[in-house]
mmCIF file of C-alpha atoms in Angstrom:
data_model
loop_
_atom_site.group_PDB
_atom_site.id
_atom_site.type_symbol
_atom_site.label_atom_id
_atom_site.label_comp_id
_atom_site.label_asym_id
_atom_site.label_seq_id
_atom_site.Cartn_x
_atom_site.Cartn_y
_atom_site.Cartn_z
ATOM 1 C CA UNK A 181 112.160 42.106 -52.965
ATOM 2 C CA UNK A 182 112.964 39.442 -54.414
ATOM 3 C CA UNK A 183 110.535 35.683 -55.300
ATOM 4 C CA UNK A 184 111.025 33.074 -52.993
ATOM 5 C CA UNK A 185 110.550 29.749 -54.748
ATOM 6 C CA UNK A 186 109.850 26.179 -52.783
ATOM 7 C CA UNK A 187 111.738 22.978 -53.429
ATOM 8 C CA UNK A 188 109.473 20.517 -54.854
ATOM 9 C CA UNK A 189 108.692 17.021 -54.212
ATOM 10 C CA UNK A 190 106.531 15.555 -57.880
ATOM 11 C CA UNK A 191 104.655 12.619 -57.920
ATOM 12 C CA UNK A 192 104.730 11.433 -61.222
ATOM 13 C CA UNK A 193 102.272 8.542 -62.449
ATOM 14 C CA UNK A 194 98.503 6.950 -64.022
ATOM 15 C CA UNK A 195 95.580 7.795 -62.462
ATOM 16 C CA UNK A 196 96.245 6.716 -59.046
ATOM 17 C CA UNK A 197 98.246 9.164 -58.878
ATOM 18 C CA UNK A 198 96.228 11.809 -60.574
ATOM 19 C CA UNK A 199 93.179 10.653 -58.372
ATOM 20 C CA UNK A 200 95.218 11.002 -54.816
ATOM 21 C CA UNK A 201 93.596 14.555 -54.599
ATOM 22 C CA UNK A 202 90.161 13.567 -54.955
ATOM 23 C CA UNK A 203 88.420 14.563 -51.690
ATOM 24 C CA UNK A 204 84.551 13.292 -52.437
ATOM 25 C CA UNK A 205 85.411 10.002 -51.516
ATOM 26 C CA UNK A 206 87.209 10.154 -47.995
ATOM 27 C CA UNK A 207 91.013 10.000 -47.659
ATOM 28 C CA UNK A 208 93.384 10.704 -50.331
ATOM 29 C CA UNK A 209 97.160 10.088 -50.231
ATOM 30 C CA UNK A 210 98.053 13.211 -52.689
ATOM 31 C CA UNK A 211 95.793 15.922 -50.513
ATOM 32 C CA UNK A 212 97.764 13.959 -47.028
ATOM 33 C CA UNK A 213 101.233 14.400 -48.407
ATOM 34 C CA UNK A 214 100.789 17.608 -49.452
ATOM 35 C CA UNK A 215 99.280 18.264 -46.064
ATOM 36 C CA UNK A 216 102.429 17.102 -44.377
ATOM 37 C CA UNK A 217 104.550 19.180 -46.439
ATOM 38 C CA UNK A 218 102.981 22.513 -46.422
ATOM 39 C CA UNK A 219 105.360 25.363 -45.942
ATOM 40 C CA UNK A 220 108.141 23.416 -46.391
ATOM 41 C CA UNK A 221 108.325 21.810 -49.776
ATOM 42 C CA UNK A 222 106.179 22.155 -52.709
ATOM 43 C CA UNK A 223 104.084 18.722 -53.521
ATOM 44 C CA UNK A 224 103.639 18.978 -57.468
ATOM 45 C CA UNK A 225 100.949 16.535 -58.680
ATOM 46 C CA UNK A 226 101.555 15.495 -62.482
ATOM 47 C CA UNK A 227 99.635 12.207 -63.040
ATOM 48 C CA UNK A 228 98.005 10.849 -65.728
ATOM 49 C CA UNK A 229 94.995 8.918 -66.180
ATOM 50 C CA UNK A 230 95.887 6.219 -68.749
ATOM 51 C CA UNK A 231 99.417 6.556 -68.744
ATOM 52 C CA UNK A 232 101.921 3.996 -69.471
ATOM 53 C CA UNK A 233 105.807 4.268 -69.149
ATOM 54 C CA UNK A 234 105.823 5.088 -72.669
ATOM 55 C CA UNK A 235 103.842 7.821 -72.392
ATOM 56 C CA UNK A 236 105.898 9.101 -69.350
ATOM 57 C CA UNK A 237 109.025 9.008 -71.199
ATOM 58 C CA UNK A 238 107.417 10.775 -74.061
ATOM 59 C CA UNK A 239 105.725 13.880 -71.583
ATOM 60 C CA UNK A 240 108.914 13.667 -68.758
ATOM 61 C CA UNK A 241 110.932 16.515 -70.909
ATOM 62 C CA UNK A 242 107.392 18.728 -71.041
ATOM 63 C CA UNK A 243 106.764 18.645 -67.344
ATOM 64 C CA UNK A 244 109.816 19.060 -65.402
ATOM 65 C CA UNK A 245 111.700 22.530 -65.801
ATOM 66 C CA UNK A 246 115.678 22.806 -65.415
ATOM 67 C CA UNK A 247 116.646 23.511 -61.724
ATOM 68 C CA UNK A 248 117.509 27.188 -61.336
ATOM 69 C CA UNK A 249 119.024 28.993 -57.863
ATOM 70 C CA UNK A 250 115.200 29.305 -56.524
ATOM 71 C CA UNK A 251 114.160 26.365 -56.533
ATOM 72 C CA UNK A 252 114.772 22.193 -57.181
ATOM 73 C CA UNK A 253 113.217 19.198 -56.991
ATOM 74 C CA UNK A 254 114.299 17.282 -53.828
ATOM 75 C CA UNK A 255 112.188 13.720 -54.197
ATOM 76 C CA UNK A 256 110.169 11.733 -56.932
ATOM 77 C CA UNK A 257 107.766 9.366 -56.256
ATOM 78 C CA UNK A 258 107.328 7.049 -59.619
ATOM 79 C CA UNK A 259 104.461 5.160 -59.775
ATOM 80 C CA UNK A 260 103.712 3.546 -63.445
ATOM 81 C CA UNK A 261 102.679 -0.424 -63.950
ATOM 82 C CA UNK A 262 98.612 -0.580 -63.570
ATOM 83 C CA UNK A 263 98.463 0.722 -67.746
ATOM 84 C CA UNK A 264 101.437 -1.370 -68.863
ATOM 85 C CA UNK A 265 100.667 -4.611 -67.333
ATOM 86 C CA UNK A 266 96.922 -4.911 -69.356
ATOM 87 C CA UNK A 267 97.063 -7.951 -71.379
ATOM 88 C CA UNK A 268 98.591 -8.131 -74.738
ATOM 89 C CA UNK A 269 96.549 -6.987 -77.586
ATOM 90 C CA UNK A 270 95.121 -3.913 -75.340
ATOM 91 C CA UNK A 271 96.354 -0.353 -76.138
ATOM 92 C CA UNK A 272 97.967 0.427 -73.217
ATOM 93 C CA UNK A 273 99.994 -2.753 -73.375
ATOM 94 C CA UNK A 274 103.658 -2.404 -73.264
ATOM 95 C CA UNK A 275 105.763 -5.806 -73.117
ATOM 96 C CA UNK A 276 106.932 -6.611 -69.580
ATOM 97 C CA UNK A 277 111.000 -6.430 -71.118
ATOM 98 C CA UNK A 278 110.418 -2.965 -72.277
ATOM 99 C CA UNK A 279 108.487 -1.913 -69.020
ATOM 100 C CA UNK A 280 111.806 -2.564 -67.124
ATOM 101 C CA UNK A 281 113.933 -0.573 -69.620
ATOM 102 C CA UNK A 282 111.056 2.373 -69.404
ATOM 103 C CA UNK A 283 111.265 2.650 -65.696
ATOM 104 C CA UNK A 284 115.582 2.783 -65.610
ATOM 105 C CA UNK A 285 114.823 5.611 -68.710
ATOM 106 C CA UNK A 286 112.843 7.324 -66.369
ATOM 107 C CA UNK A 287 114.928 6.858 -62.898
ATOM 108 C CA UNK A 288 118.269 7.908 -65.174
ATOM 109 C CA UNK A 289 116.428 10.774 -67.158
ATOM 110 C CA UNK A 290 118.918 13.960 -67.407
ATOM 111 C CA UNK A 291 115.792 16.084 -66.782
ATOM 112 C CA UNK A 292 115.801 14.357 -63.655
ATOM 113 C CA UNK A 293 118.954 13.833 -62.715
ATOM 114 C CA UNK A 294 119.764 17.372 -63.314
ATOM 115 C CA UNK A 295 118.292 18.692 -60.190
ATOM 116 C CA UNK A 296 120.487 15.423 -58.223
ATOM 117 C CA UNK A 297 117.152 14.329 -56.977
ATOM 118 C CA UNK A 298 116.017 11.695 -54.665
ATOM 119 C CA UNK A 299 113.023 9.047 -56.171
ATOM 120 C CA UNK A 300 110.576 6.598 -54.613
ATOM 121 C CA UNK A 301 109.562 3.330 -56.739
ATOM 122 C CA UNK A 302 106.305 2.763 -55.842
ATOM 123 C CA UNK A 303 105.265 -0.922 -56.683
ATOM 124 C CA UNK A 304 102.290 -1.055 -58.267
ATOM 125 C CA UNK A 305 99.616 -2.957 -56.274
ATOM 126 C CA UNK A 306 97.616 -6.317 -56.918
ATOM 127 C CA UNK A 307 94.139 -6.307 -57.971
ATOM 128 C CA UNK A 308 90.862 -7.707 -57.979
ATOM 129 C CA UNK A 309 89.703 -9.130 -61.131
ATOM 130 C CA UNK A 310 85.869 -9.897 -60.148
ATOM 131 C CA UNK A 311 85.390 -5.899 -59.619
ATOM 132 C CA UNK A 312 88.146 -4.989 -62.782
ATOM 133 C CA UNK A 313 85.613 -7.159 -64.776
ATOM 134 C CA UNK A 314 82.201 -6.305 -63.301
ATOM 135 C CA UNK A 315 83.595 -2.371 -63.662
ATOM 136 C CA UNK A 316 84.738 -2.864 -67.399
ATOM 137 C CA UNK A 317 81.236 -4.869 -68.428
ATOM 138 C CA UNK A 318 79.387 -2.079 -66.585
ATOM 139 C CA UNK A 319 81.175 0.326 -69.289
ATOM 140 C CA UNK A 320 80.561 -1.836 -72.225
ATOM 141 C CA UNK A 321 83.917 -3.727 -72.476
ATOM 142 C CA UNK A 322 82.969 -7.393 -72.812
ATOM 143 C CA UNK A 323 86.692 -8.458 -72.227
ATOM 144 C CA UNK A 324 89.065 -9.116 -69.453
ATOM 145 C CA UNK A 325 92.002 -6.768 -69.947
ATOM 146 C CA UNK A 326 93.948 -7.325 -67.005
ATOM 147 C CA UNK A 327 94.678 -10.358 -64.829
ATOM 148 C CA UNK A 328 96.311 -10.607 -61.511
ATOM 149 C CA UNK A 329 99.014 -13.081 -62.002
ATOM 150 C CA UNK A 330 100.281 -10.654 -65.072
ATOM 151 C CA UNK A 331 100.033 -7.391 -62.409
ATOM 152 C CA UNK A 332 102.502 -9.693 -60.138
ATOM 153 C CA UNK A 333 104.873 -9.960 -63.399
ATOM 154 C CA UNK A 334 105.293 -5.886 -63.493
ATOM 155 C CA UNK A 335 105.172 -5.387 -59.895
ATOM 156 C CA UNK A 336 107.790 -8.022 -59.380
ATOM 157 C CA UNK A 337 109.669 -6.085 -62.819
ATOM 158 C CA UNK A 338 109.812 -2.591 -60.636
ATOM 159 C CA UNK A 339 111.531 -4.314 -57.553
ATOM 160 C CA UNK A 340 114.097 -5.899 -59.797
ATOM 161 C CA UNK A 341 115.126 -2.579 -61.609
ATOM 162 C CA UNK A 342 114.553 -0.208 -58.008
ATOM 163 C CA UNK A 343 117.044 -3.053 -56.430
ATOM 164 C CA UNK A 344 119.371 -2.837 -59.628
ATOM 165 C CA UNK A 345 119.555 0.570 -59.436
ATOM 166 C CA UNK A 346 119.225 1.334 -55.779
ATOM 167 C CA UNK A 347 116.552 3.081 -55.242
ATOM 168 C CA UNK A 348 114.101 2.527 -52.183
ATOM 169 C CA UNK A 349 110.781 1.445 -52.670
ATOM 170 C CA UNK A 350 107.326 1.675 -51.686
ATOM 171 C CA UNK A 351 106.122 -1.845 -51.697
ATOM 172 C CA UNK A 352 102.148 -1.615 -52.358
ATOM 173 C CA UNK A 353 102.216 -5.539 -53.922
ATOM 174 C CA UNK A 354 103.403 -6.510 -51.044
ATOM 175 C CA UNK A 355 101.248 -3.679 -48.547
ATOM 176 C CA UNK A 356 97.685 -4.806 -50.199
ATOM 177 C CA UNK A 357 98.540 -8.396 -50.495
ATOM 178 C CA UNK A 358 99.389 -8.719 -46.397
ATOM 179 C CA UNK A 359 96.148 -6.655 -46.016
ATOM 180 C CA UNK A 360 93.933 -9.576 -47.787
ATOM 181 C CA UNK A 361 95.673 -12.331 -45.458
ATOM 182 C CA UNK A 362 99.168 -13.211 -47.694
ATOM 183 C CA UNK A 363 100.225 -15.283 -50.431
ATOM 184 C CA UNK A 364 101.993 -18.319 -50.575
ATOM 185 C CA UNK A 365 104.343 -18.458 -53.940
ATOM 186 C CA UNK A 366 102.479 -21.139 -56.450
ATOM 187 C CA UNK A 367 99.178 -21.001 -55.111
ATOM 188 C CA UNK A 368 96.667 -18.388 -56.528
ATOM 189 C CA UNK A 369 96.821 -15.172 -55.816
ATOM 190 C CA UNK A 370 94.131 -13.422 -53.574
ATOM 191 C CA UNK A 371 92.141 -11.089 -56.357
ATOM 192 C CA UNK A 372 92.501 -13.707 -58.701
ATOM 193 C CA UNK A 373 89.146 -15.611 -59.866
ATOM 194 C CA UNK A 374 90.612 -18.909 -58.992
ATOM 195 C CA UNK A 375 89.757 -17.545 -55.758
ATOM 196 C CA UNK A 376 86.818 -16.659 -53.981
ATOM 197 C CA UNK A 377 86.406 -13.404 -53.942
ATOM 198 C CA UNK A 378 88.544 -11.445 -51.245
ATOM 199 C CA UNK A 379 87.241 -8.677 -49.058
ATOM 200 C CA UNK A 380 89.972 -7.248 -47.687
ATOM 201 C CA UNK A 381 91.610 -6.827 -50.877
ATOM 202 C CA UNK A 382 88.576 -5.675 -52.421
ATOM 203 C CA UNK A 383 88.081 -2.934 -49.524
ATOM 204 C CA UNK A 384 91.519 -1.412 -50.653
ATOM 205 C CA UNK A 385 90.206 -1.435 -54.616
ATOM 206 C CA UNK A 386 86.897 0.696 -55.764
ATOM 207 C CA UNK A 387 86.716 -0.784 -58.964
ATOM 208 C CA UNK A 388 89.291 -3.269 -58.554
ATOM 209 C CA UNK A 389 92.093 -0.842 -59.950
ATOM 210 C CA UNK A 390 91.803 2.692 -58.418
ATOM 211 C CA UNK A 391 92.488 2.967 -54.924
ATOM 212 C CA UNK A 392 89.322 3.722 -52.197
ATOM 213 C CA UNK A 393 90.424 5.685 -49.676
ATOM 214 C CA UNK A 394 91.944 3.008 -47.259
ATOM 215 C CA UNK A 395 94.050 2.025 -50.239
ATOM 216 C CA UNK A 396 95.536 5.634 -50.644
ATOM 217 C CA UNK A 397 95.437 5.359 -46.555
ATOM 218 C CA UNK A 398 98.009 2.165 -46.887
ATOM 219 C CA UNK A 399 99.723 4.283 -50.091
ATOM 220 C CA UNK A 400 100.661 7.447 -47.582
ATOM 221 C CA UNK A 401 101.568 4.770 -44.660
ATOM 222 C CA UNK A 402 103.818 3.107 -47.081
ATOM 223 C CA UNK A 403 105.410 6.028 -49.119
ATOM 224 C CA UNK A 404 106.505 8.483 -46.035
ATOM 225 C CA UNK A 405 107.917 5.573 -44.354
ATOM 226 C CA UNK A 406 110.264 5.072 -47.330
ATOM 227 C CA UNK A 407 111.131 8.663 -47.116
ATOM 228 C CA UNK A 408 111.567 8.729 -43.582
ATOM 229 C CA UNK A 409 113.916 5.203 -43.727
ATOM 230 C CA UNK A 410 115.508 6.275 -46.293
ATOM 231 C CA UNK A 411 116.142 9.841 -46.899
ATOM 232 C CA UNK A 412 115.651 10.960 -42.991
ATOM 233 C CA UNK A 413 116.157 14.961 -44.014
ATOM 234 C CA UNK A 414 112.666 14.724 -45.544
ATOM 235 C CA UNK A 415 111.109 13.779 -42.500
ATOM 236 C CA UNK A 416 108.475 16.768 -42.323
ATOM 237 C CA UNK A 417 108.420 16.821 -38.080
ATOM 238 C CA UNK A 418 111.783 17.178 -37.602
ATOM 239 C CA UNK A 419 112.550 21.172 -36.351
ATOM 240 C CA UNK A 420 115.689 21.590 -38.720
ATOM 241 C CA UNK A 421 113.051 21.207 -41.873
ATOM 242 C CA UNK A 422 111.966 24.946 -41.143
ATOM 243 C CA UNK A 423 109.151 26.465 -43.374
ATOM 244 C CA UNK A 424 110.346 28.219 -46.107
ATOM 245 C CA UNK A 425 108.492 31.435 -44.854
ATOM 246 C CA UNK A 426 108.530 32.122 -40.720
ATOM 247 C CA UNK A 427 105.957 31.472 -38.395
ATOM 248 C CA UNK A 428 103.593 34.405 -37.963
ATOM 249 C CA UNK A 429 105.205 35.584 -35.061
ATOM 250 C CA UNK A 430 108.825 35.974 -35.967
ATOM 251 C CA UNK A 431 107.908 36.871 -40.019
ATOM 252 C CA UNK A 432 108.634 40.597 -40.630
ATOM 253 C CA UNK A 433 105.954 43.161 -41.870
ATOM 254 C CA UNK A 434 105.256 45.254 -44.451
#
């Protein structure tokens, strides 16, 4: 008898990604998606704590295998930013011009576009820069390596090239920010120290980076309705996405 493979959905990123399985904590948006999936497709984890789009590019031939007759990969969720946008002069720094070029690298990669699959852009969020700060002194780093207005720069950078290259997006700037009462363009940013320090923001951000779980909770709101919007033959409840296996009572027996 022959293998029976699933077609995979990957969700390729940092740490927030990598993290979305993490189950001490409370809710986690790689454990739900795989949860809505199960039977059907294949949710493949490969994140990265750390990772930058220059490190993606570099591991992006190592981790995704040709498509063969058993099985493809049918959606992409990329979700790099939160490592590139640290401020200049940090190691995980890459230059907001080359971030853009990274991300269209990775959307146009042939090991991607070999299996003709679909992606999701996630935008990386905003973040808080009192608990960013208070986390990195609490670890021994005496400097500020990432500020909120610069996060705005790369999230802003992954709409342009998604729109450019038409590809839908999950917008978590946007999500977070409405979730800590909005932003007016030119005026500070909520998470920013100019301002007082915001709650709601902060309740979506356990160290002011890494998503708690109502951040992942906003994360799985905002990525399956992207899917479901946009690429409506994903949508898990519908009948005609049958498992790949049948239900107990019509699978046959050894």
């Amino acid at each position: 008898m022959a293998f029976i493979d699933y077609n995979k959905i990957v969700l390729f990123g940092d740490s927030i990604t990598e993290q979305s399985y993490e189950q001490t904590r409370g809710f986690g948006f790689g454990a739900a998606i795989t949860d809505a999936y199960r039977r059907k497709l294949e949710v493949v984890c490969r994140g990265f704590s750390g990772y930058n789009t220059q490190h993606a590019l570099h591991i992006l031939p190592r981790i995704i295998p040709a498509p063969c007759k058993e099985s493809c990969i049918k959606l992409v969720t990329v979700f790099f930013g939160a490592n590139d946008a640290v401020l200049e002069g940090q190691y995980q720094h890459v230059p907001l011009e080359e971030y853009r070029e990274n991300l269209k690298k990775i959307f146009t990669h042939p090991t991607l576009t070999a299996h003709e699959t679909k992606f999701v852009c996630i935008i990386p969020a905003p973040i808080c820069e009192y608990k960013t700060q208070e986390h990195d002194k609490s670890n021994g780093k005496d400097i500020v390596q990432r500020l909120a207005p610069n996060t705005k720069k790369y999230a802003h950078a992954a709409l342009e090239v998604a729109k450019e290259l038409g590809i839908p997006t999950a917008n978590l700037w946007k999500r977070f920010i409405s979730h800590a009462g909005g932003y007016q363009e030119g005026k500070s940013l909520p998470g920013s120290k100019d301002l007082p320090r915001n709650d709601k923001l902060g309740e979506l951000l356990r160290d002011g980076l890494h998503f708690s779980p109502a951040g992942y909770k906003l994360m799985y709101e905002e990525v399956m309705k992207t899917i479901l919007e946009n690429y409506p033959e994903y949508d898990p409840t519908q009948e005609k996405m049958e498992f790949v296996f049948d239900h107990w009572e019509k699978a046959p027996k050894a």
